[in-house]
Protein backbone atom coordinates (compact mmCIF):
# COMPACT_ATOMS: atom_id res chain seq x y z
CA UNK A 1 0.00 0.00 0.00
CA UNK A 2 1.28 3.46 -0.80
CA UNK A 3 2.93 5.08 2.16
CA UNK A 4 3.55 1.95 4.25
CA UNK A 5 7.19 2.01 5.25
CA UNK A 6 8.75 -1.37 5.89
CA UNK A 7 11.29 -0.04 8.35
CA UNK A 8 8.54 1.05 10.75
CA UNK A 9 7.46 -2.50 11.70
CA UNK A 10 8.89 -3.85 14.94
CA UNK A 11 8.45 -7.41 16.31
CA UNK A 12 8.05 -7.30 20.12
CA UNK A 13 6.53 -9.22 23.03
CA UNK A 14 2.82 -8.56 23.61
CA UNK A 15 1.84 -6.29 26.55
CA UNK A 16 -1.35 -6.12 28.56
CA UNK A 17 -2.37 -2.94 26.75
CA UNK A 18 -2.38 -4.79 23.43
CA UNK A 19 -5.37 -6.93 24.38
CA UNK A 20 -7.88 -4.98 22.33
CA UNK A 21 -5.65 -5.06 19.25
CA UNK A 22 -4.93 -8.74 19.63
CA UNK A 23 -8.60 -9.61 19.97
CA UNK A 24 -9.32 -7.71 16.75
CA UNK A 25 -6.56 -9.67 14.99
CA UNK A 26 -7.81 -12.96 16.44
CA UNK A 27 -11.18 -12.17 14.85
CA UNK A 28 -9.57 -11.27 11.51
CA UNK A 29 -7.60 -14.52 11.57
CA UNK A 30 -10.75 -16.54 12.23
CA UNK A 31 -12.47 -14.66 9.39
CA UNK A 32 -9.55 -15.50 7.08
CA UNK A 33 -9.81 -19.13 8.15
CA UNK A 34 -13.53 -19.03 7.32
CA UNK A 35 -14.34 -20.21 10.83
CA UNK A 36 -15.24 -16.92 12.51
CA UNK A 37 -18.52 -18.18 13.89
CA UNK A 38 -16.41 -20.18 16.37
CA UNK A 39 -14.88 -17.15 18.10
CA UNK A 40 -16.54 -16.68 21.49
CA UNK A 41 -14.09 -14.57 23.54
CA UNK A 42 -14.63 -10.83 24.08
CA UNK A 43 -13.03 -7.31 24.75
CA UNK A 44 -12.59 -4.10 22.64
CA UNK A 45 -9.96 -2.02 20.59
CA UNK A 46 -6.13 -0.60 16.10
CA UNK A 47 -2.28 0.08 15.29
CA UNK A 48 -0.82 -3.35 16.13
CA UNK A 49 -0.61 -5.01 12.69
CA UNK A 50 0.05 -8.65 13.54
CA UNK A 51 0.55 -11.10 16.37
CA UNK A 52 1.88 -14.49 17.33
CA UNK A 53 0.25 -16.19 20.33
CA UNK A 54 2.24 -19.01 21.88
CA UNK A 55 2.32 -21.02 25.09
CA UNK A 56 4.39 -23.76 26.61
CA UNK A 57 3.35 -27.37 26.22
CA UNK A 58 4.85 -30.62 27.47
CA UNK A 59 6.08 -33.21 25.01
CA UNK A 60 6.60 -36.63 26.63
CA UNK A 61 9.43 -37.12 24.14
CA UNK A 62 11.27 -33.81 24.37
CA UNK A 63 10.10 -32.13 27.57
CA UNK A 64 9.04 -28.46 27.49
CA UNK A 65 8.09 -27.14 24.06
CA UNK A 66 6.44 -24.11 22.53
CA UNK A 67 3.14 -24.18 20.67
CA UNK A 68 2.31 -21.28 18.35
CA UNK A 69 -1.46 -21.21 18.58
CA UNK A 70 -1.96 -18.24 16.22
CA UNK A 71 0.16 -16.21 13.81
CA UNK A 72 -1.43 -13.36 11.86
CA UNK A 73 -0.50 -10.28 9.84
CA UNK A 74 -3.09 -7.78 8.55
CA UNK A 75 -3.63 -8.07 4.77
CA UNK A 76 -2.17 -4.63 3.98
CA UNK A 77 1.06 -5.49 5.83
CA UNK A 78 1.67 -8.88 4.20
CA UNK A 79 4.54 -9.62 1.83
CA UNK A 80 7.01 -7.62 3.96
CA UNK A 81 8.45 -10.52 5.87
CA UNK A 82 6.57 -9.75 9.08
CA UNK A 83 5.32 -13.34 9.41
CA UNK A 84 8.88 -14.64 9.09
CA UNK A 85 9.99 -12.17 11.76
CA UNK A 86 7.31 -13.43 14.12
CA UNK A 87 8.42 -17.05 13.50
CA UNK A 88 12.04 -16.04 14.19
CA UNK A 89 11.04 -14.33 17.41
CA UNK A 90 9.17 -17.45 18.56
CA UNK A 91 12.24 -19.57 17.73
CA UNK A 92 14.31 -17.26 19.94
CA UNK A 93 11.83 -17.44 22.82
CA UNK A 94 11.71 -21.25 22.54
CA UNK A 95 15.48 -21.63 22.57
CA UNK A 96 15.87 -19.17 25.45
CA UNK A 97 13.38 -21.24 27.46
CA UNK A 98 15.22 -24.50 26.75
CA UNK A 99 12.75 -25.85 24.19
CA UNK A 100 14.12 -27.94 21.33
CA UNK A 101 11.18 -27.38 19.00
CA UNK A 102 7.94 -25.54 18.43
CA UNK A 103 4.78 -26.67 16.71
CA UNK A 104 1.87 -25.00 14.96
CA UNK A 105 -1.19 -26.03 12.94
CA UNK A 106 -2.10 -24.77 9.43
CA UNK A 107 -5.15 -25.25 7.23
CA UNK A 108 -4.32 -27.17 4.04
CA UNK A 109 -5.95 -24.57 1.75
CA UNK A 110 -3.72 -21.86 3.23
CA UNK A 111 -1.02 -22.47 0.62
CA UNK A 112 0.90 -19.22 1.25
CA UNK A 113 1.28 -20.00 4.96
CA UNK A 114 2.27 -23.62 4.29
CA UNK A 115 4.83 -22.50 1.70
CA UNK A 116 6.27 -19.91 4.08
CA UNK A 117 6.70 -22.37 6.97
CA UNK A 118 8.26 -24.97 4.68
CA UNK A 119 10.60 -22.35 3.19
CA UNK A 120 11.65 -21.47 6.74
CA UNK A 121 12.45 -25.14 7.39
CA UNK A 122 9.35 -26.53 9.10
CA UNK A 123 8.28 -30.13 8.64
CA UNK A 124 4.65 -30.93 7.73
CA UNK A 125 4.09 -33.79 10.23
CA UNK A 126 0.64 -34.58 8.82
CA UNK A 127 2.27 -35.18 5.45
CA UNK A 128 5.45 -36.94 6.59
CA UNK A 129 4.28 -38.92 9.66
CA UNK A 130 0.49 -38.94 9.23
CA UNK A 131 -0.61 -36.96 12.31
CA UNK A 132 -4.31 -36.05 12.38
CA UNK A 133 -5.82 -33.56 14.80
CA UNK A 134 -8.92 -34.74 16.73
CA UNK A 135 -11.32 -32.79 18.92
CA UNK A 136 -14.01 -33.71 21.44
CA UNK A 137 -16.46 -30.95 22.33
CA UNK A 138 -19.87 -29.82 23.50
CA UNK A 139 -22.61 -32.37 23.93
CA UNK A 140 -20.27 -35.28 23.08
CA UNK A 141 -17.94 -34.25 25.91
CA UNK A 142 -20.76 -33.88 28.39
CA UNK A 143 -22.03 -37.37 27.50
CA UNK A 144 -18.56 -38.85 27.89
CA UNK A 145 -18.24 -37.18 31.27
CA UNK A 146 -21.65 -38.47 32.29
CA UNK A 147 -23.05 -34.95 32.81
CA UNK B 1 -5.31 -62.97 28.04
CA UNK B 2 -6.32 -65.73 30.42
CA UNK B 3 -6.64 -64.56 34.00
CA UNK B 4 -6.88 -60.81 33.37
CA UNK B 5 -9.89 -59.55 35.30
CA UNK B 6 -11.62 -56.53 33.83
CA UNK B 7 -13.05 -55.38 37.16
CA UNK B 8 -9.57 -54.81 38.61
CA UNK B 9 -8.74 -51.85 36.37
CA UNK B 10 -9.25 -48.43 37.90
CA UNK B 11 -8.92 -45.06 36.10
CA UNK B 12 -7.35 -42.48 38.44
CA UNK B 13 -5.30 -39.27 38.42
CA UNK B 14 -1.53 -39.81 38.10
CA UNK B 15 0.60 -39.41 41.27
CA UNK B 16 4.25 -38.49 41.68
CA UNK B 17 5.10 -42.12 42.50
CA UNK B 18 3.84 -43.22 39.07
CA UNK B 19 6.65 -41.47 37.21
CA UNK B 20 8.68 -44.61 36.56
CA UNK B 21 5.61 -46.47 35.25
CA UNK B 22 4.55 -43.57 33.09
CA UNK B 23 7.98 -43.21 31.53
CA UNK B 24 7.94 -46.92 30.65
CA UNK B 25 4.53 -46.47 28.99
CA UNK B 26 5.69 -43.34 27.18
CA UNK B 27 8.49 -45.45 25.69
CA UNK B 28 6.06 -48.27 24.75
CA UNK B 29 3.78 -45.73 23.05
CA UNK B 30 6.69 -44.27 21.06
CA UNK B 31 7.69 -47.82 20.10
CA UNK B 32 4.13 -48.51 18.94
CA UNK B 33 4.19 -45.29 16.95
CA UNK B 34 7.47 -46.45 15.36
CA UNK B 35 9.14 -43.24 16.45
CA UNK B 36 10.96 -44.41 19.59
CA UNK B 37 14.30 -42.99 18.54
CA UNK B 38 12.80 -39.57 19.30
CA UNK B 39 12.30 -40.20 23.05
CA UNK B 40 14.96 -38.31 24.98
CA UNK B 41 13.57 -37.98 28.54
CA UNK B 42 14.78 -40.27 31.39
CA UNK B 43 13.92 -42.04 34.80
CA UNK B 44 13.28 -45.69 35.90
CA UNK B 45 10.40 -48.35 36.82
CA UNK B 46 5.71 -51.99 36.18
CA UNK B 47 1.91 -52.42 37.52
CA UNK B 48 0.33 -49.26 36.02
CA UNK B 49 -1.16 -50.56 32.73
CA UNK B 50 -2.00 -47.35 30.87
CA UNK B 51 -1.95 -43.58 31.06
CA UNK B 52 -3.36 -40.39 29.67
CA UNK B 53 -1.14 -37.30 29.84
CA UNK B 54 -2.92 -33.98 29.41
CA UNK B 55 -2.27 -30.30 30.03
CA UNK B 56 -4.13 -27.05 29.65
CA UNK B 57 -3.76 -24.99 26.51
CA UNK B 58 -5.23 -21.66 25.45
CA UNK B 59 -7.48 -21.46 22.43
CA UNK B 60 -7.93 -17.90 21.16
CA UNK B 61 -11.42 -18.95 20.11
CA UNK B 62 -12.65 -20.80 23.19
CA UNK B 63 -10.35 -19.85 26.05
CA UNK B 64 -8.89 -22.57 28.29
CA UNK B 65 -8.87 -26.06 26.79
CA UNK B 66 -7.36 -29.46 27.48
CA UNK B 67 -4.83 -31.18 25.23
CA UNK B 68 -4.38 -34.94 25.59
CA UNK B 69 -0.74 -35.33 24.64
CA UNK B 70 -0.59 -39.13 25.11
CA UNK B 71 -3.05 -41.97 25.69
CA UNK B 72 -1.74 -45.52 26.01
CA UNK B 73 -2.84 -48.97 27.22
CA UNK B 74 -0.45 -51.94 27.40
CA UNK B 75 -1.13 -54.51 24.63
CA UNK B 76 -2.29 -57.25 27.03
CA UNK B 77 -4.87 -54.91 28.57
CA UNK B 78 -6.41 -53.65 25.32
CA UNK B 79 -9.94 -54.45 24.20
CA UNK B 80 -11.33 -53.98 27.72
CA UNK B 81 -12.51 -50.41 27.30
CA UNK B 82 -9.64 -48.91 29.30
CA UNK B 83 -8.85 -46.38 26.56
CA UNK B 84 -12.49 -45.24 26.53
CA UNK B 85 -12.38 -44.89 30.31
CA UNK B 86 -9.30 -42.69 30.08
CA UNK B 87 -11.03 -40.51 27.45
CA UNK B 88 -14.10 -40.23 29.72
CA UNK B 89 -11.94 -39.21 32.66
CA UNK B 90 -10.26 -36.51 30.58
CA UNK B 91 -13.70 -35.24 29.48
CA UNK B 92 -14.65 -34.96 33.18
CA UNK B 93 -11.45 -33.11 34.09
CA UNK B 94 -11.93 -30.72 31.14
CA UNK B 95 -15.54 -29.92 32.06
CA UNK B 96 -14.68 -29.51 35.74
CA UNK B 97 -12.01 -26.96 34.77
CA UNK B 98 -14.40 -25.01 32.56
CA UNK B 99 -13.04 -26.23 29.23
CA UNK B 100 -15.47 -26.66 26.36
CA UNK B 101 -13.34 -29.09 24.37
CA UNK B 102 -10.22 -31.21 24.33
CA UNK B 103 -7.93 -32.07 21.47
CA UNK B 104 -5.50 -34.86 20.66
CA UNK B 105 -3.36 -36.01 17.71
CA UNK B 106 -3.42 -39.49 16.13
CA UNK B 107 -1.28 -41.15 13.46
CA UNK B 108 -3.29 -41.98 10.34
CA UNK B 109 -2.12 -45.63 10.24
CA UNK B 110 -3.41 -46.15 13.81
CA UNK B 111 -6.85 -47.21 12.57
CA UNK B 112 -8.01 -48.76 15.87
CA UNK B 113 -7.33 -45.51 17.76
CA UNK B 114 -8.95 -43.36 15.07
CA UNK B 115 -12.01 -45.64 15.02
CA UNK B 116 -12.29 -45.53 18.82
CA UNK B 117 -12.13 -41.71 19.01
CA UNK B 118 -14.66 -41.36 16.19
CA UNK B 119 -16.97 -43.92 17.85
CA UNK B 120 -16.74 -41.84 21.04
CA UNK B 121 -17.80 -38.75 19.07
CA UNK B 122 -14.54 -37.00 18.19
CA UNK B 123 -14.17 -34.98 15.00
CA UNK B 124 -11.13 -35.56 12.74
CA UNK B 125 -10.21 -31.90 12.10
CA UNK B 126 -7.51 -32.81 9.58
CA UNK B 127 -10.17 -34.59 7.53
CA UNK B 128 -13.05 -32.14 7.99
CA UNK B 129 -11.27 -28.74 8.14
CA UNK B 130 -7.84 -29.56 6.68
CA UNK B 131 -5.58 -28.86 9.69
CA UNK B 132 -1.94 -29.95 9.25
CA UNK B 133 0.55 -30.14 12.09
CA UNK B 134 3.89 -28.36 11.51
CA UNK B 135 7.09 -28.47 13.54
CA UNK B 136 10.28 -26.40 13.65
CA UNK B 137 13.22 -28.00 15.43
CA UNK B 138 16.95 -28.40 15.92
CA UNK B 139 19.33 -26.70 13.52
CA UNK B 140 16.46 -25.01 11.64
CA UNK B 141 15.28 -23.40 14.87
CA UNK B 142 18.74 -22.25 15.84
CA UNK B 143 19.19 -20.66 12.42
CA UNK B 144 15.85 -18.88 12.65
CA UNK B 145 16.81 -17.58 16.07
CA UNK B 146 20.16 -16.42 14.73
CA UNK B 147 22.12 -18.67 17.15
Coordinates of C-alpha atoms in Angstrom, one line a residue:
Chain A
X1 CA 0.0 0.0 0.0
X2 CA 1.3 3.5 -0.8
X3 CA 2.9 5.1 2.2
X4 CA 3.6 1.9 4.2
X5 CA 7.2 2.0 5.2
X6 CA 8.8 -1.4 5.9
X7 CA 11.3 0.0 8.4
X8 CA 8.5 1.0 10.8
X9 CA 7.5 -2.5 11.7
X10 CA 8.9 -3.8 14.9
X11 CA 8.5 -7.4 16.3
X12 CA 8.1 -7.3 20.1
X13 CA 6.5 -9.2 23.0
X14 CA 2.8 -8.6 23.6
X15 CA 1.8 -6.3 26.6
X16 CA -1.3 -6.1 28.6
X17 CA -2.4 -2.9 26.7
X18 CA -2.4 -4.8 23.4
X19 CA -5.4 -6.9 24.4
X20 CA -7.9 -5.0 22.3
X21 CA -5.6 -5.1 19.3
X22 CA -4.9 -8.7 19.6
X23 CA -8.6 -9.6 20.0
X24 CA -9.3 -7.7 16.8
X25 CA -6.6 -9.7 15.0
X26 CA -7.8 -13.0 16.4
X27 CA -11.2 -12.2 14.9
X28 CA -9.6 -11.3 11.5
X29 CA -7.6 -14.5 11.6
X30 CA -10.7 -16.5 12.2
X31 CA -12.5 -14.7 9.4
X32 CA -9.6 -15.5 7.1
X33 CA -9.8 -19.1 8.2
X34 CA -13.5 -19.0 7.3
X35 CA -14.3 -20.2 10.8
X36 CA -15.2 -16.9 12.5
X37 CA -18.5 -18.2 13.9
X38 CA -16.4 -20.2 16.4
X39 CA -14.9 -17.1 18.1
X40 CA -16.5 -16.7 21.5
X41 CA -14.1 -14.6 23.5
X42 CA -14.6 -10.8 24.1
X43 CA -13.0 -7.3 24.7
X44 CA -12.6 -4.1 22.6
X45 CA -10.0 -2.0 20.6
X46 CA -6.1 -0.6 16.1
X47 CA -2.3 0.1 15.3
X48 CA -0.8 -3.4 16.1
X49 CA -0.6 -5.0 12.7
X50 CA 0.0 -8.6 13.5
X51 CA 0.6 -11.1 16.4
X52 CA 1.9 -14.5 17.3
X53 CA 0.2 -16.2 20.3
X54 CA 2.2 -19.0 21.9
X55 CA 2.3 -21.0 25.1
X56 CA 4.4 -23.8 26.6
X57 CA 3.3 -27.4 26.2
X58 CA 4.9 -30.6 27.5
X59 CA 6.1 -33.2 25.0
X60 CA 6.6 -36.6 26.6
X61 CA 9.4 -37.1 24.1
X62 CA 11.3 -33.8 24.4
X63 CA 10.1 -32.1 27.6
X64 CA 9.0 -28.5 27.5
X65 CA 8.1 -27.1 24.1
X66 CA 6.4 -24.1 22.5
X67 CA 3.1 -24.2 20.7
X68 CA 2.3 -21.3 18.4
X69 CA -1.5 -21.2 18.6
X70 CA -2.0 -18.2 16.2
X71 CA 0.2 -16.2 13.8
X72 CA -1.4 -13.4 11.9
X73 CA -0.5 -10.3 9.8
X74 CA -3.1 -7.8 8.6
X75 CA -3.6 -8.1 4.8
X76 CA -2.2 -4.6 4.0
X77 CA 1.1 -5.5 5.8
X78 CA 1.7 -8.9 4.2
X79 CA 4.5 -9.6 1.8
X80 CA 7.0 -7.6 4.0
X81 CA 8.5 -10.5 5.9
X82 CA 6.6 -9.8 9.1
X83 CA 5.3 -13.3 9.4
X84 CA 8.9 -14.6 9.1
X85 CA 10.0 -12.2 11.8
X86 CA 7.3 -13.4 14.1
X87 CA 8.4 -17.0 13.5
X88 CA 12.0 -16.0 14.2
X89 CA 11.0 -14.3 17.4
X90 CA 9.2 -17.5 18.6
X91 CA 12.2 -19.6 17.7
X92 CA 14.3 -17.3 19.9
X93 CA 11.8 -17.4 22.8
X94 CA 11.7 -21.2 22.5
X95 CA 15.5 -21.6 22.6
X96 CA 15.9 -19.2 25.4
X97 CA 13.4 -21.2 27.5
X98 CA 15.2 -24.5 26.8
X99 CA 12.8 -25.8 24.2
X100 CA 14.1 -27.9 21.3
X101 CA 11.2 -27.4 19.0
X102 CA 7.9 -25.5 18.4
X103 CA 4.8 -26.7 16.7
X104 CA 1.9 -25.0 15.0
X105 CA -1.2 -26.0 12.9
X106 CA -2.1 -24.8 9.4
X107 CA -5.2 -25.3 7.2
X108 CA -4.3 -27.2 4.0
X109 CA -5.9 -24.6 1.7
X110 CA -3.7 -21.9 3.2
X111 CA -1.0 -22.5 0.6
X112 CA 0.9 -19.2 1.2
X113 CA 1.3 -20.0 5.0
X114 CA 2.3 -23.6 4.3
X115 CA 4.8 -22.5 1.7
X116 CA 6.3 -19.9 4.1
X117 CA 6.7 -22.4 7.0
X118 CA 8.3 -25.0 4.7
X119 CA 10.6 -22.3 3.2
X120 CA 11.7 -21.5 6.7
X121 CA 12.4 -25.1 7.4
X122 CA 9.3 -26.5 9.1
X123 CA 8.3 -30.1 8.6
X124 CA 4.6 -30.9 7.7
X125 CA 4.1 -33.8 10.2
X126 CA 0.6 -34.6 8.8
X127 CA 2.3 -35.2 5.5
X128 CA 5.5 -36.9 6.6
X129 CA 4.3 -38.9 9.7
X130 CA 0.5 -38.9 9.2
X131 CA -0.6 -37.0 12.3
X132 CA -4.3 -36.0 12.4
X133 CA -5.8 -33.6 14.8
X134 CA -8.9 -34.7 16.7
X135 CA -11.3 -32.8 18.9
X136 CA -14.0 -33.7 21.4
X137 CA -16.5 -30.9 22.3
X138 CA -19.9 -29.8 23.5
X139 CA -22.6 -32.4 23.9
X140 CA -20.3 -35.3 23.1
X141 CA -17.9 -34.2 25.9
X142 CA -20.8 -33.9 28.4
X143 CA -22.0 -37.4 27.5
X144 CA -18.6 -38.9 27.9
X145 CA -18.2 -37.2 31.3
X146 CA -21.6 -38.5 32.3
X147 CA -23.1 -34.9 32.8
Chain B
X1 CA -5.3 -63.0 28.0
X2 CA -6.3 -65.7 30.4
X3 CA -6.6 -64.6 34.0
X4 CA -6.9 -60.8 33.4
X5 CA -9.9 -59.6 35.3
X6 CA -11.6 -56.5 33.8
X7 CA -13.1 -55.4 37.2
X8 CA -9.6 -54.8 38.6
X9 CA -8.7 -51.8 36.4
X10 CA -9.2 -48.4 37.9
X11 CA -8.9 -45.1 36.1
X12 CA -7.4 -42.5 38.4
X13 CA -5.3 -39.3 38.4
X14 CA -1.5 -39.8 38.1
X15 CA 0.6 -39.4 41.3
X16 CA 4.2 -38.5 41.7
X17 CA 5.1 -42.1 42.5
X18 CA 3.8 -43.2 39.1
X19 CA 6.7 -41.5 37.2
X20 CA 8.7 -44.6 36.6
X21 CA 5.6 -46.5 35.3
X22 CA 4.5 -43.6 33.1
X23 CA 8.0 -43.2 31.5
X24 CA 7.9 -46.9 30.7
X25 CA 4.5 -46.5 29.0
X26 CA 5.7 -43.3 27.2
X27 CA 8.5 -45.4 25.7
X28 CA 6.1 -48.3 24.8
X29 CA 3.8 -45.7 23.1
X30 CA 6.7 -44.3 21.1
X31 CA 7.7 -47.8 20.1
X32 CA 4.1 -48.5 18.9
X33 CA 4.2 -45.3 16.9
X34 CA 7.5 -46.4 15.4
X35 CA 9.1 -43.2 16.4
X36 CA 11.0 -44.4 19.6
X37 CA 14.3 -43.0 18.5
X38 CA 12.8 -39.6 19.3
X39 CA 12.3 -40.2 23.0
X40 CA 15.0 -38.3 25.0
X41 CA 13.6 -38.0 28.5
X42 CA 14.8 -40.3 31.4
X43 CA 13.9 -42.0 34.8
X44 CA 13.3 -45.7 35.9
X45 CA 10.4 -48.3 36.8
X46 CA 5.7 -52.0 36.2
X47 CA 1.9 -52.4 37.5
X48 CA 0.3 -49.3 36.0
X49 CA -1.2 -50.6 32.7
X50 CA -2.0 -47.3 30.9
X51 CA -1.9 -43.6 31.1
X52 CA -3.4 -40.4 29.7
X53 CA -1.1 -37.3 29.8
X54 CA -2.9 -34.0 29.4
X55 CA -2.3 -30.3 30.0
X56 CA -4.1 -27.1 29.7
X57 CA -3.8 -25.0 26.5
X58 CA -5.2 -21.7 25.4
X59 CA -7.5 -21.5 22.4
X60 CA -7.9 -17.9 21.2
X61 CA -11.4 -18.9 20.1
X62 CA -12.7 -20.8 23.2
X63 CA -10.4 -19.9 26.1
X64 CA -8.9 -22.6 28.3
X65 CA -8.9 -26.1 26.8
X66 CA -7.4 -29.5 27.5
X67 CA -4.8 -31.2 25.2
X68 CA -4.4 -34.9 25.6
X69 CA -0.7 -35.3 24.6
X70 CA -0.6 -39.1 25.1
X71 CA -3.0 -42.0 25.7
X72 CA -1.7 -45.5 26.0
X73 CA -2.8 -49.0 27.2
X74 CA -0.4 -51.9 27.4
X75 CA -1.1 -54.5 24.6
X76 CA -2.3 -57.3 27.0
X77 CA -4.9 -54.9 28.6
X78 CA -6.4 -53.7 25.3
X79 CA -9.9 -54.4 24.2
X80 CA -11.3 -54.0 27.7
X81 CA -12.5 -50.4 27.3
X82 CA -9.6 -48.9 29.3
X83 CA -8.9 -46.4 26.6
X84 CA -12.5 -45.2 26.5
X85 CA -12.4 -44.9 30.3
X86 CA -9.3 -42.7 30.1
X87 CA -11.0 -40.5 27.4
X88 CA -14.1 -40.2 29.7
X89 CA -11.9 -39.2 32.7
X90 CA -10.3 -36.5 30.6
X91 CA -13.7 -35.2 29.5
X92 CA -14.7 -35.0 33.2
X93 CA -11.5 -33.1 34.1
X94 CA -11.9 -30.7 31.1
X95 CA -15.5 -29.9 32.1
X96 CA -14.7 -29.5 35.7
X97 CA -12.0 -27.0 34.8
X98 CA -14.4 -25.0 32.6
X99 CA -13.0 -26.2 29.2
X100 CA -15.5 -26.7 26.4
X101 CA -13.3 -29.1 24.4
X102 CA -10.2 -31.2 24.3
X103 CA -7.9 -32.1 21.5
X104 CA -5.5 -34.9 20.7
X105 CA -3.4 -36.0 17.7
X106 CA -3.4 -39.5 16.1
X107 CA -1.3 -41.1 13.5
X108 CA -3.3 -42.0 10.3
X109 CA -2.1 -45.6 10.2
X110 CA -3.4 -46.1 13.8
X111 CA -6.8 -47.2 12.6
X112 CA -8.0 -48.8 15.9
X113 CA -7.3 -45.5 17.8
X114 CA -9.0 -43.4 15.1
X115 CA -12.0 -45.6 15.0
X116 CA -12.3 -45.5 18.8
X117 CA -12.1 -41.7 19.0
X118 CA -14.7 -41.4 16.2
X119 CA -17.0 -43.9 17.9
X120 CA -16.7 -41.8 21.0
X121 CA -17.8 -38.8 19.1
X122 CA -14.5 -37.0 18.2
X123 CA -14.2 -35.0 15.0
X124 CA -11.1 -35.6 12.7
X125 CA -10.2 -31.9 12.1
X126 CA -7.5 -32.8 9.6
X127 CA -10.2 -34.6 7.5
X128 CA -13.0 -32.1 8.0
X129 CA -11.3 -28.7 8.1
X130 CA -7.8 -29.6 6.7
X131 CA -5.6 -28.9 9.7
X132 CA -1.9 -29.9 9.2
X133 CA 0.6 -30.1 12.1
X134 CA 3.9 -28.4 11.5
X135 CA 7.1 -28.5 13.5
X136 CA 10.3 -26.4 13.7
X137 CA 13.2 -28.0 15.4
X138 CA 17.0 -28.4 15.9
X139 CA 19.3 -26.7 13.5
X140 CA 16.5 -25.0 11.6
X141 CA 15.3 -23.4 14.9
X142 CA 18.7 -22.2 15.8
X143 CA 19.2 -20.7 12.4
X144 CA 15.9 -18.9 12.7
X145 CA 16.8 -17.6 16.1
X146 CA 20.2 -16.4 14.7
X147 CA 22.1 -18.7 17.2

